[in-house]
PDB file of C-alpha atoms in Angstrom:
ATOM      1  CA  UNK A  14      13.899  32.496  -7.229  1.00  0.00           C
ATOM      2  CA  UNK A  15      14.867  32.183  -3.397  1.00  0.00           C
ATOM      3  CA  UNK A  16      17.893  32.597  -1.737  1.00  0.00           C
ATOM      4  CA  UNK A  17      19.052  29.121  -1.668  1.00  0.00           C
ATOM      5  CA  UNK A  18      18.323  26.095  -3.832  1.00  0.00           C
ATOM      6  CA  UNK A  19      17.432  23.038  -2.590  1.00  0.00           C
ATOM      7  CA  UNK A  20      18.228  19.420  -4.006  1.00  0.00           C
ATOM      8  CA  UNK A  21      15.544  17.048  -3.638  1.00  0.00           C
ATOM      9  CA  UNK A  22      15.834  13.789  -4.313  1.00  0.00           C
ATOM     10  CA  UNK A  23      12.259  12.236  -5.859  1.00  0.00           C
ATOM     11  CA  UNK A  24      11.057   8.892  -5.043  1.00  0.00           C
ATOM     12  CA  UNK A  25       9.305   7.115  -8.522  1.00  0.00           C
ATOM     13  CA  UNK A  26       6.805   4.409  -9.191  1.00  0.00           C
ATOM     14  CA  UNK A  27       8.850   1.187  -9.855  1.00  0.00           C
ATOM     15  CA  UNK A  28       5.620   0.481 -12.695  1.00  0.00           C
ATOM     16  CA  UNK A  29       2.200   1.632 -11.394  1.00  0.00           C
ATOM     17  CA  UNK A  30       2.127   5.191 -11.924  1.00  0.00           C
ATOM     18  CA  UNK A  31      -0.580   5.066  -9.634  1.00  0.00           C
ATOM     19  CA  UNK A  32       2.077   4.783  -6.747  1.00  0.00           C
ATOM     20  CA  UNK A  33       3.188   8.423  -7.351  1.00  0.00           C
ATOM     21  CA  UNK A  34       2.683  10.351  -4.236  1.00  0.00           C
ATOM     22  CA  UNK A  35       1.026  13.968  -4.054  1.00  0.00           C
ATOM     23  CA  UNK A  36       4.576  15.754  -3.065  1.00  0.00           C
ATOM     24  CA  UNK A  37       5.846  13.865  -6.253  1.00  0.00           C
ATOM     25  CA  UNK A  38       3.382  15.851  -8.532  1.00  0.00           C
ATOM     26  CA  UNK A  39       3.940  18.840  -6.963  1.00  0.00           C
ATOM     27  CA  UNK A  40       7.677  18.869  -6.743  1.00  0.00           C
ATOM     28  CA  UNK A  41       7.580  17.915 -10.273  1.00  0.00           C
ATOM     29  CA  UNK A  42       5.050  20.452 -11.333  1.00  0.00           C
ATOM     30  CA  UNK A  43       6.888  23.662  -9.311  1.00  0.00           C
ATOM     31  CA  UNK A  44      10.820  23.198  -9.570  1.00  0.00           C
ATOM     32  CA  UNK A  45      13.174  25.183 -11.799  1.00  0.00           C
ATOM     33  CA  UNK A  46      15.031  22.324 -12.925  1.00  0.00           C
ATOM     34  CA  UNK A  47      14.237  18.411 -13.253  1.00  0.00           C
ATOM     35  CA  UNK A  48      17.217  16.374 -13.696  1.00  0.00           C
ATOM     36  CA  UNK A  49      15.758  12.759 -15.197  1.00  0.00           C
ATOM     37  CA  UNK A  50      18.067   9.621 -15.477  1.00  0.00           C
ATOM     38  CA  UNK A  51      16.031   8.731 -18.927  1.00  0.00           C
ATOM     39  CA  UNK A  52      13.798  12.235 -19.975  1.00  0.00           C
ATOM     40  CA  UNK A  53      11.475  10.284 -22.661  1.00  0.00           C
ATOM     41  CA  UNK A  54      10.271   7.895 -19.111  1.00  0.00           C
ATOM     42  CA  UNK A  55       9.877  11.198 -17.016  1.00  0.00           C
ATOM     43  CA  UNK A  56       8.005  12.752 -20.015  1.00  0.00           C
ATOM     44  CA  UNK A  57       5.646   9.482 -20.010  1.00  0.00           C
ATOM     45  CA  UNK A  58       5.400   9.579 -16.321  1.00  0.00           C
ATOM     46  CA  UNK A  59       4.121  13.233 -16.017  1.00  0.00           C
ATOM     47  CA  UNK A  60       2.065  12.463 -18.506  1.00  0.00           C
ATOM     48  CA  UNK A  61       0.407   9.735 -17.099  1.00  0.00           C
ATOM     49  CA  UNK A  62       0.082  12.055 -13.523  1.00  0.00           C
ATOM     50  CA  UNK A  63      -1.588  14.726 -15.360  1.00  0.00           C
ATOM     51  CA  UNK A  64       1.640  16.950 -14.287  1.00  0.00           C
ATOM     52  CA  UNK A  65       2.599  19.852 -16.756  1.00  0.00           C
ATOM     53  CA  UNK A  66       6.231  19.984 -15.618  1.00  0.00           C
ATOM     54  CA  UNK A  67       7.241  23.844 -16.315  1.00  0.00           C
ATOM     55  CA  UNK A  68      10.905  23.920 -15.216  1.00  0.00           C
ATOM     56  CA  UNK A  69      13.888  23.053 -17.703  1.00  0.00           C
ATOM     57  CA  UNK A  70      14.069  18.829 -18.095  1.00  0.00           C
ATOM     58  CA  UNK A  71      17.978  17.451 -18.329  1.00  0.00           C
ATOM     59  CA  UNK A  72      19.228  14.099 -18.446  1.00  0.00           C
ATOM     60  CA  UNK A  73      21.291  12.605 -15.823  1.00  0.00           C
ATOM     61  CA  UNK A  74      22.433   9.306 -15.869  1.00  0.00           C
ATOM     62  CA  UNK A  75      25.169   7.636 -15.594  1.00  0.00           C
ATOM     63  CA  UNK A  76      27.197   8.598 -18.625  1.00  0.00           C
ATOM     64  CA  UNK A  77      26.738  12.204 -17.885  1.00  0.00           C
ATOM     65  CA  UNK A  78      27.031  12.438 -14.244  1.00  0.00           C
ATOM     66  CA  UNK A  79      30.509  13.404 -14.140  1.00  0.00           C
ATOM     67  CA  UNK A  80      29.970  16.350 -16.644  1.00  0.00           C
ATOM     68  CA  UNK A  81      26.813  17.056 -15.421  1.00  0.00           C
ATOM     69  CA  UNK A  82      27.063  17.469 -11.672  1.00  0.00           C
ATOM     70  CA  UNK A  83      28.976  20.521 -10.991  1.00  0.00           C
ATOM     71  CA  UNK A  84      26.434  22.274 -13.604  1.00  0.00           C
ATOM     72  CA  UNK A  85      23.037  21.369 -11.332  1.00  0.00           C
ATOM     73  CA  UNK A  86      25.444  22.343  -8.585  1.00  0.00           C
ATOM     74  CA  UNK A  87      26.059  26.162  -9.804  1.00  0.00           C
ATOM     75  CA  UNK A  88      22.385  25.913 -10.755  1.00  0.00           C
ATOM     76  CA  UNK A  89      21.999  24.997  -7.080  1.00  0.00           C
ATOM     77  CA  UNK A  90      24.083  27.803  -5.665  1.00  0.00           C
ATOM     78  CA  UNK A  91      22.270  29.866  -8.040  1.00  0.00           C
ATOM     79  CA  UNK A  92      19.274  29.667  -5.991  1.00  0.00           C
ATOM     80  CA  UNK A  93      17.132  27.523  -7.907  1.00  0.00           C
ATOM     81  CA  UNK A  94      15.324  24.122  -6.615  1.00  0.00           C
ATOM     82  CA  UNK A  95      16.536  21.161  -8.176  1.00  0.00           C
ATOM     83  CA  UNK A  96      14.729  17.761  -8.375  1.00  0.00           C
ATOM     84  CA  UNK A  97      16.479  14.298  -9.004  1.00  0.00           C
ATOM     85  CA  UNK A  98      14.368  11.392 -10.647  1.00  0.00           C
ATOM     86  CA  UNK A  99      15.275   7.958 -11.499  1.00  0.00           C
ATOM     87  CA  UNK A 100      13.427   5.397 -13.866  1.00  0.00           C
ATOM     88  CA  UNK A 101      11.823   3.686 -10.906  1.00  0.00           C
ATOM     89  CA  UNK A 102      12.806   3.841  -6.613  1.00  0.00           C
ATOM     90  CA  UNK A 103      14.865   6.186  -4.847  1.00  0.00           C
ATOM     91  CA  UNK A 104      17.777   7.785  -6.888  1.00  0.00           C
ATOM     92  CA  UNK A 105      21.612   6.921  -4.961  1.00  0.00           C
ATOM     93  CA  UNK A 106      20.344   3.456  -4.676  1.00  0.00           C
ATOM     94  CA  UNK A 107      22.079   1.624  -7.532  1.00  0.00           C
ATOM     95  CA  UNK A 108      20.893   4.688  -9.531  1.00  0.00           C
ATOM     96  CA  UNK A 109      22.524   7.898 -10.651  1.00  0.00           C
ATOM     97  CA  UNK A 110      22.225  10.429  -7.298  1.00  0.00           C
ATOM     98  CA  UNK A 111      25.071  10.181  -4.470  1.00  0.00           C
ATOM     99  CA  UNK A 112      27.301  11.866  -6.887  1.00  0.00           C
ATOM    100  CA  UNK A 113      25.019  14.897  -6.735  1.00  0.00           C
ATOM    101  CA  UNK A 114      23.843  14.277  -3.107  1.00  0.00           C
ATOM    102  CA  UNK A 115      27.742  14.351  -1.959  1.00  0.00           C
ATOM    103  CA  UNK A 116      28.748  17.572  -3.917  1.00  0.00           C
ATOM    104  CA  UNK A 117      25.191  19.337  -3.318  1.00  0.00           C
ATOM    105  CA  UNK A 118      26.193  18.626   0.318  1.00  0.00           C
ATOM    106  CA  UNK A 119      29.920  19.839  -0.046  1.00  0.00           C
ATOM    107  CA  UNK A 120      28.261  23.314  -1.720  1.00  0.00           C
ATOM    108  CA  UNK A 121      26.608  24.120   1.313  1.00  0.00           C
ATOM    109  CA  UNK A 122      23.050  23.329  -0.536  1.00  0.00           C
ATOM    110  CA  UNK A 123      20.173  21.854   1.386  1.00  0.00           C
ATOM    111  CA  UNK A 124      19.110  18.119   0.126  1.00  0.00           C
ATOM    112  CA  UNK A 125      15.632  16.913   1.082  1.00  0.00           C
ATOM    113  CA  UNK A 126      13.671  14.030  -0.014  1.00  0.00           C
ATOM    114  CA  UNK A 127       9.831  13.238  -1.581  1.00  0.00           C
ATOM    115  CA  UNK A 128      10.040   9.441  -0.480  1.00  0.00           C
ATOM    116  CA  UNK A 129       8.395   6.964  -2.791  1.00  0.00           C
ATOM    117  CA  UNK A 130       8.610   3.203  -4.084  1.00  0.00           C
ATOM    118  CA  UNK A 131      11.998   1.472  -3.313  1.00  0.00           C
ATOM    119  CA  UNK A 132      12.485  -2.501  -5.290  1.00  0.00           C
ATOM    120  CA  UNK A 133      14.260  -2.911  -2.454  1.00  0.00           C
ATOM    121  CA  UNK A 134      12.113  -3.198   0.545  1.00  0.00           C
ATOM    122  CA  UNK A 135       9.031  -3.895  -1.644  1.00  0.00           C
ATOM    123  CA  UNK A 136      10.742  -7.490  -2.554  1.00  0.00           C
ATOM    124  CA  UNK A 137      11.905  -7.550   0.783  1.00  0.00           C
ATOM    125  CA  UNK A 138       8.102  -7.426   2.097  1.00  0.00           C
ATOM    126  CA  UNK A 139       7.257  -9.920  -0.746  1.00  0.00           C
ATOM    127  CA  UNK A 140       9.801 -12.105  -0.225  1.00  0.00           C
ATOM    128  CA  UNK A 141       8.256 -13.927   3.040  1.00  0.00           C
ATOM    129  CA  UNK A 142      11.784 -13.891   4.622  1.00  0.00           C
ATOM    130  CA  UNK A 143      13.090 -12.435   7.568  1.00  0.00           C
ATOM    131  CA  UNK A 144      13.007  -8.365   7.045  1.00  0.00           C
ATOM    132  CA  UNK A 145      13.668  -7.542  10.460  1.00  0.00           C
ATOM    133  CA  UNK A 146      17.678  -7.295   9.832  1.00  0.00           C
ATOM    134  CA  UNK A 147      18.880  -7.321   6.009  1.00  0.00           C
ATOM    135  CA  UNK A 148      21.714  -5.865   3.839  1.00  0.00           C
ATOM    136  CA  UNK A 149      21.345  -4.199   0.588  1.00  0.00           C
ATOM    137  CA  UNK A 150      24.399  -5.692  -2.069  1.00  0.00           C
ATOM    138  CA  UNK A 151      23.200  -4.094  -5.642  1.00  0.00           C
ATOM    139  CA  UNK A 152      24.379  -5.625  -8.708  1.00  0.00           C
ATOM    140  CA  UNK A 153      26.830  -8.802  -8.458  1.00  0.00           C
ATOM    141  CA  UNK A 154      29.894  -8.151 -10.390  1.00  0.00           C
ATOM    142  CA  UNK A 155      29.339  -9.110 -14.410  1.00  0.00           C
ATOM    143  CA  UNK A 156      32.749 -11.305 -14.402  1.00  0.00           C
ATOM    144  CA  UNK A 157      31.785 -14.810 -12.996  1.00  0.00           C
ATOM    145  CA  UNK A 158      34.893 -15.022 -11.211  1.00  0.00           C
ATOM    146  CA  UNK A 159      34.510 -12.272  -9.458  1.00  0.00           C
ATOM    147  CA  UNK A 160      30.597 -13.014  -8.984  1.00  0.00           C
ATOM    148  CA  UNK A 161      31.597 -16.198  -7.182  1.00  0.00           C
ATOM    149  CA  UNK A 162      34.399 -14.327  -5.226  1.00  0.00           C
ATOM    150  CA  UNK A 163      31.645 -11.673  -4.110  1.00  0.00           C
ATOM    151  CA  UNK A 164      29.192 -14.276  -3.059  1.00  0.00           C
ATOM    152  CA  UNK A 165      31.728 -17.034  -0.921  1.00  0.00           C
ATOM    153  CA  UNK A 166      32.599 -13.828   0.890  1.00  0.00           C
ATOM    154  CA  UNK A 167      28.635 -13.069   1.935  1.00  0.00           C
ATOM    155  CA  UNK A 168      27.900 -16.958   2.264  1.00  0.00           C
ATOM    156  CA  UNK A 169      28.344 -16.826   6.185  1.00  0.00           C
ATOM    157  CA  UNK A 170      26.383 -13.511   6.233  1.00  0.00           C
ATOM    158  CA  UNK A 171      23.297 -13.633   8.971  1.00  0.00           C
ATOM    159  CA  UNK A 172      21.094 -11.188   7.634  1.00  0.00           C
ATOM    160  CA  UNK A 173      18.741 -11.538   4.712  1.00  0.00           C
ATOM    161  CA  UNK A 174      20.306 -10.325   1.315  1.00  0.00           C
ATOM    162  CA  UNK A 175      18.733  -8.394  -1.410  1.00  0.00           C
ATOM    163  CA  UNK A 176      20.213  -8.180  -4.781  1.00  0.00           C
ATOM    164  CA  UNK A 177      19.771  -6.639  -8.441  1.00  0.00           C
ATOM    165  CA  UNK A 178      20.683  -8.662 -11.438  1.00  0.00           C
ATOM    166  CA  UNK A 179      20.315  -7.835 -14.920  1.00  0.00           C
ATOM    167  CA  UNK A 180      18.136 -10.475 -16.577  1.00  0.00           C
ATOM    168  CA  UNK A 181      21.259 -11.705 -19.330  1.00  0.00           C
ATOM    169  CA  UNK A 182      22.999 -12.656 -16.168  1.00  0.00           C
ATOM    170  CA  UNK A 183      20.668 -14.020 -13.465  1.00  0.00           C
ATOM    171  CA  UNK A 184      21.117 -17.712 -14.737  1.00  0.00           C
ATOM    172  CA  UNK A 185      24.350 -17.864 -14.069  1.00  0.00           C
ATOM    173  CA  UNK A 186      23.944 -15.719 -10.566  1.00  0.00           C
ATOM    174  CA  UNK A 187      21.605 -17.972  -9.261  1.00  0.00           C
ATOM    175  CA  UNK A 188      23.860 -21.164 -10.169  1.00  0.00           C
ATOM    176  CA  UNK A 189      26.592 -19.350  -8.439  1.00  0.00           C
ATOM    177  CA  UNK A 190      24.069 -18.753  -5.447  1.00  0.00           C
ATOM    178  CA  UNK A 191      23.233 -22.220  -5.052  1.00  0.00           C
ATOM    179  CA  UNK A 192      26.593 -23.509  -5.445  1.00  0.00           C
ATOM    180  CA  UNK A 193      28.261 -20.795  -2.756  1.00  0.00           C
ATOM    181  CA  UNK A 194      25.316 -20.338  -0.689  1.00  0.00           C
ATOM    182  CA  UNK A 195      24.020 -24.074  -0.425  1.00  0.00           C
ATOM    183  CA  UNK A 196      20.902 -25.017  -3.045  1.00  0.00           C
ATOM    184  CA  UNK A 197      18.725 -25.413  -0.182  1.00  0.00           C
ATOM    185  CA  UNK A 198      19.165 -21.405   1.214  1.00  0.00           C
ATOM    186  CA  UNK A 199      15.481 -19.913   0.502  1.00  0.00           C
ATOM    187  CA  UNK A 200      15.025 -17.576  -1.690  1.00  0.00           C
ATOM    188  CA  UNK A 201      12.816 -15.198  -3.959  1.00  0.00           C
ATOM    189  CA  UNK A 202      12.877 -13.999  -7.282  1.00  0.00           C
ATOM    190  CA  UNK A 203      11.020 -10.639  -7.468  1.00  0.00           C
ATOM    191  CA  UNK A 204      10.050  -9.454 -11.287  1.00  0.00           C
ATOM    192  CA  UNK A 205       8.695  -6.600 -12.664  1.00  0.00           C
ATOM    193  CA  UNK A 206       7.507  -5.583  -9.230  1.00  0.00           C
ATOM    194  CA  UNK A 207       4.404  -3.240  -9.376  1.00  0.00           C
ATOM    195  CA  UNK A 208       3.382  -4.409 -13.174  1.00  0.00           C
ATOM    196  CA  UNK A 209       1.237  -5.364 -15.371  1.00  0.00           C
ATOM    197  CA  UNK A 210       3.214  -9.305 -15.193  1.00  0.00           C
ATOM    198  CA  UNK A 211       4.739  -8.655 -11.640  1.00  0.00           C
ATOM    199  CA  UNK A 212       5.698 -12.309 -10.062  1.00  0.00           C
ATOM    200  CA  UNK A 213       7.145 -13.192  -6.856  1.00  0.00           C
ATOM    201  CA  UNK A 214       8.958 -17.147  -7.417  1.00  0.00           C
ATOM    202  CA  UNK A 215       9.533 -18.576  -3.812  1.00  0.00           C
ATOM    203  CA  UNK A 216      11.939 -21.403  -3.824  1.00  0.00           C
ATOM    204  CA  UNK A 217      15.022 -22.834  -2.925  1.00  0.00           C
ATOM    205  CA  UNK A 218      17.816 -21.400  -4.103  1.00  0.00           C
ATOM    206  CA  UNK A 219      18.407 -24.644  -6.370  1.00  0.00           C
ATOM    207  CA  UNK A 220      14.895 -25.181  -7.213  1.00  0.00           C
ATOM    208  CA  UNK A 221      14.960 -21.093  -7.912  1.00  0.00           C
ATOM    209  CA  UNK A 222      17.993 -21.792 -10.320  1.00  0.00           C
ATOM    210  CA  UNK A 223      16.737 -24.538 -12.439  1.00  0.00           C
ATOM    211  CA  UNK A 224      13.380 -22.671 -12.695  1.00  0.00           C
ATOM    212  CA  UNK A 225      15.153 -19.559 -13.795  1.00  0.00           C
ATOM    213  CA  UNK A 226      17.073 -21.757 -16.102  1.00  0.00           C
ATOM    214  CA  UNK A 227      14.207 -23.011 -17.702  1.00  0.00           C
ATOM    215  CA  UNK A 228      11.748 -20.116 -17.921  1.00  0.00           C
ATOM    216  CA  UNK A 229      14.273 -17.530 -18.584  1.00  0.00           C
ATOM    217  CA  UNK A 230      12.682 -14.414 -16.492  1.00  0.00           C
ATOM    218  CA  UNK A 231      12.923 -10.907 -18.094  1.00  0.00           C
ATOM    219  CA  UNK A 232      11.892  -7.701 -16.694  1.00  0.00           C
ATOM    220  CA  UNK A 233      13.628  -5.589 -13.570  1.00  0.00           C
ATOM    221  CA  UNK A 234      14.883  -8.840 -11.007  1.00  0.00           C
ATOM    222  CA  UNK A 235      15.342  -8.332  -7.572  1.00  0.00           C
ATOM    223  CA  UNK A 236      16.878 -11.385  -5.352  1.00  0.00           C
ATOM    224  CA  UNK A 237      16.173 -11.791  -1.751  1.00  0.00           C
ATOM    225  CA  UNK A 238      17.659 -14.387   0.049  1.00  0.00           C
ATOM    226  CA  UNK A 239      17.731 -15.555   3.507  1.00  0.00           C
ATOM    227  CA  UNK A 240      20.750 -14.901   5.686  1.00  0.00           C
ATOM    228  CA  UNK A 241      22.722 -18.013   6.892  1.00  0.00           C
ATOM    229  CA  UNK A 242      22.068 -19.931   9.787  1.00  0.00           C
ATOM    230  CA  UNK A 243      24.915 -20.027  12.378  1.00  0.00           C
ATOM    231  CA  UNK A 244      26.841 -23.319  12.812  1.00  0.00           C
ATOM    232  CA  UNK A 245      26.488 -24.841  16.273  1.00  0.00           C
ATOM    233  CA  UNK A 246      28.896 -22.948  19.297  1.00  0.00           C
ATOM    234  CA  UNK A 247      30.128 -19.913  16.748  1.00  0.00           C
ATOM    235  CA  UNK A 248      29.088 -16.947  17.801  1.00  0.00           C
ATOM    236  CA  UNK A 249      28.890 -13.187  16.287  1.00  0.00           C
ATOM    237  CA  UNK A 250      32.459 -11.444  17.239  1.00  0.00           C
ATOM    238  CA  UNK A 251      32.387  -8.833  20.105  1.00  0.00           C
ATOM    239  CA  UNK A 252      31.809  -5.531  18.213  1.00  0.00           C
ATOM    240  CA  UNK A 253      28.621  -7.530  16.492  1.00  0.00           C
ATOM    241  CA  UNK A 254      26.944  -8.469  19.921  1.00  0.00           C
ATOM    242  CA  UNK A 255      28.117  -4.915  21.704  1.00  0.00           C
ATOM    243  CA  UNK A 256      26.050  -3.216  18.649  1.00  0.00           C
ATOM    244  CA  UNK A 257      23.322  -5.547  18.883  1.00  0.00           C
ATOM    245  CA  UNK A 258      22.999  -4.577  22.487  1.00  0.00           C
ATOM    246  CA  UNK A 259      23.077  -0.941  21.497  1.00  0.00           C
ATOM    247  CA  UNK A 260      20.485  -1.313  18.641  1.00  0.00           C
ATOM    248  CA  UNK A 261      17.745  -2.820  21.192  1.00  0.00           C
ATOM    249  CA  UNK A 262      18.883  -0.337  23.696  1.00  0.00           C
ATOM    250  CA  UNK A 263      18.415   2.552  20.717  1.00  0.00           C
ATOM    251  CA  UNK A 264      14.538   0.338  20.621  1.00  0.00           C
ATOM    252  CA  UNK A 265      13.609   1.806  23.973  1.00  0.00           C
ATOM    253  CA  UNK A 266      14.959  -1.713  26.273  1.00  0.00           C
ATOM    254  CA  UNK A 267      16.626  -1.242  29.236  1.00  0.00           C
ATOM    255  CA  UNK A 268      20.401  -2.438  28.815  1.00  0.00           C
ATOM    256  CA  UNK A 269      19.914  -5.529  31.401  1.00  0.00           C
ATOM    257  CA  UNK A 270      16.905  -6.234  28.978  1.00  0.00           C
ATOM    258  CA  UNK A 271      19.107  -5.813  25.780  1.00  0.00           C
ATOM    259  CA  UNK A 272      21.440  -8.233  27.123  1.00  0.00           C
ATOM    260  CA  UNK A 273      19.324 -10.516  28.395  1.00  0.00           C
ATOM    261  CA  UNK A 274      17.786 -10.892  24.674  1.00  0.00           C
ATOM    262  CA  UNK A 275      20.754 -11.290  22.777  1.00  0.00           C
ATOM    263  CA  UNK A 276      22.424 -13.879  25.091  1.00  0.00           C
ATOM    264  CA  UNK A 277      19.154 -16.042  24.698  1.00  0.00           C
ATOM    265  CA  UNK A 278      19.823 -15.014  21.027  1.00  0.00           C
ATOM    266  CA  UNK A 279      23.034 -16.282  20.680  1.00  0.00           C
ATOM    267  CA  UNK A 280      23.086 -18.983  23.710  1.00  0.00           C
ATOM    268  CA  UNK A 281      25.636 -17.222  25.527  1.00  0.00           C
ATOM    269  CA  UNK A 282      25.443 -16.417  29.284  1.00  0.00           C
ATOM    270  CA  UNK A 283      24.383 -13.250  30.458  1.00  0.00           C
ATOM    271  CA  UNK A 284      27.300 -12.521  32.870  1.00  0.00           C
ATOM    272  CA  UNK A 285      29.619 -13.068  29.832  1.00  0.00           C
ATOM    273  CA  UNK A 286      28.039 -10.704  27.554  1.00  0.00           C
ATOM    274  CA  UNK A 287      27.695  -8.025  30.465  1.00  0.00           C
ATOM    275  CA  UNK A 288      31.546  -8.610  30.391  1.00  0.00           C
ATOM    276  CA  UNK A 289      31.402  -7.968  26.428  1.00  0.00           C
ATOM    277  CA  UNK A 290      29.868  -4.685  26.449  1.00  0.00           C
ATOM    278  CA  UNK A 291      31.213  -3.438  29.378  1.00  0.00           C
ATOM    279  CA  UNK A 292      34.901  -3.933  28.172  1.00  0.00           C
ATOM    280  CA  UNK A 293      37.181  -1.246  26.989  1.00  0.00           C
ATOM    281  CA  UNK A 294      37.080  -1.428  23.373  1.00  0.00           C
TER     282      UNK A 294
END
């Protein structure tokens, strides 16, 4: 046992257990404690990696977290390593983890990561839309009212959107897509990515919708969809083009350069960008 624990936070094959990394087998095979959102799949998974996991297995999901947090934190504080795996993907992203991450954090304990498989930029990659700028939304609300609420207020949104939805509900999402976003917005439907019956639909958003409606997809569903075009003479606001300027600047571009790109960007003129970022904010 060392001095201080350490949290780390495993990255897991979405399907393909061939997409385990090294670190993953050997975190898995050497910590004192592996906290598993479903302990049968982690089981299955070491398993199928040939990993004889000798440390104490608990479950940690979501109707546990709560209980079960502060105890892998005095386990923590303790001294003893910790290691945090999900079904599939990076846990804290729309699976259990922040909870832990924050109070691990908040103890004083160290919190590293073995990076692996994320649905997330995998359909992204897939999709064949624009990855160069995109936002990560989860899991649409379940009430329909609320669904459509969530998605007129991300209609007008630029970048390219990624979504989980549960495959009971992704009917209805999609015709809520179509009708908020506009049936012709492109999309993807990612399934079962990494899989045995992975499939990648690229269509329309109303073409995606009655396809979905007719061949009711099952499996894990991940959404991408491309980020609206801007209407003619609107522009982002000021804080939006004074961070865009920063972000190519934080790229290694001069910041005449940086403003020279984004006015072209955005068909504004150079002087009154300079003006922009230059302003007291």
């Amino acid at each position: 046992m060392s001095e201080s624990g350490r949290l780390v936070l495993l990255g897991a094959p979405l399907g393909n257990p061939a997409d385990a990394s090294t670190r993953l087998r050997e975190v898995l095979a050497t910590v004192d404690v592996v906290a598993a959102e479903d302990t049968r799949r982690l089981t299955r998974l070491a398993k199928d990696l040939d990993v004889r996991i000798e440390g104490r297995i608990v479950s940690y999901f979501e109707g546990n977290e709560e209980r079960r947090t502060p105890e892998l934190v005095d386990v923590l504080r303790a001294g003893h390593h910790v290691a945090l795996v999900t079904d599939g993907g990076m846990p804290s992203v729309s699976d259990p983890g922040y909870r832990l991450v924050t109070a691990a954090l908040a103890a004083g304990v160290p919190v590293t990561a073995a990076p692996g498989p994320s649905a997330v930029t995998t359909a992204l990659a897939l999709s064949g839309l624009p990855s160069d700028r995109f936002c990560f939304e989860g899991f649409l609300p379940r009430a329909p009212a609320a669904r459509r609420a969530r998605l007129r207020s991300l209609a007008t949104e630029e970048r390219t959107l990624v979504l989980f939805e549960a495959t009971h509900r992704i009917v209805g999402a999609l015709a809520d897509l179509a009708a908020e976003f506009g049936s012709d917005r492109p999309a993807a439907l990612c399934r079962e990515l990494t899989k045995t019956y992975e499939e990648v639909v690229r269509r329309p958003l109303g073409e995606l919708a009655r396809w979905a409606a007719e061949a009711t997809p099952r499996g894990e569903i991940t959404l991408v969809v491309a980020g609206a075009v801007p209407t003619a003479g609107q522009r982002p606001d000021d804080g939006t083009l004074r961070a865009e300027v920063a972000g190519r600047e934080a790229a290694g571009l001069s910041r005449r350069d940086a403003i020279t790109e984004v006015a072209a960007e955005h068909g504004l003129r150079r002087r009154e960008l300079y003006t922009i970022v230059h302003s007291p904010q």
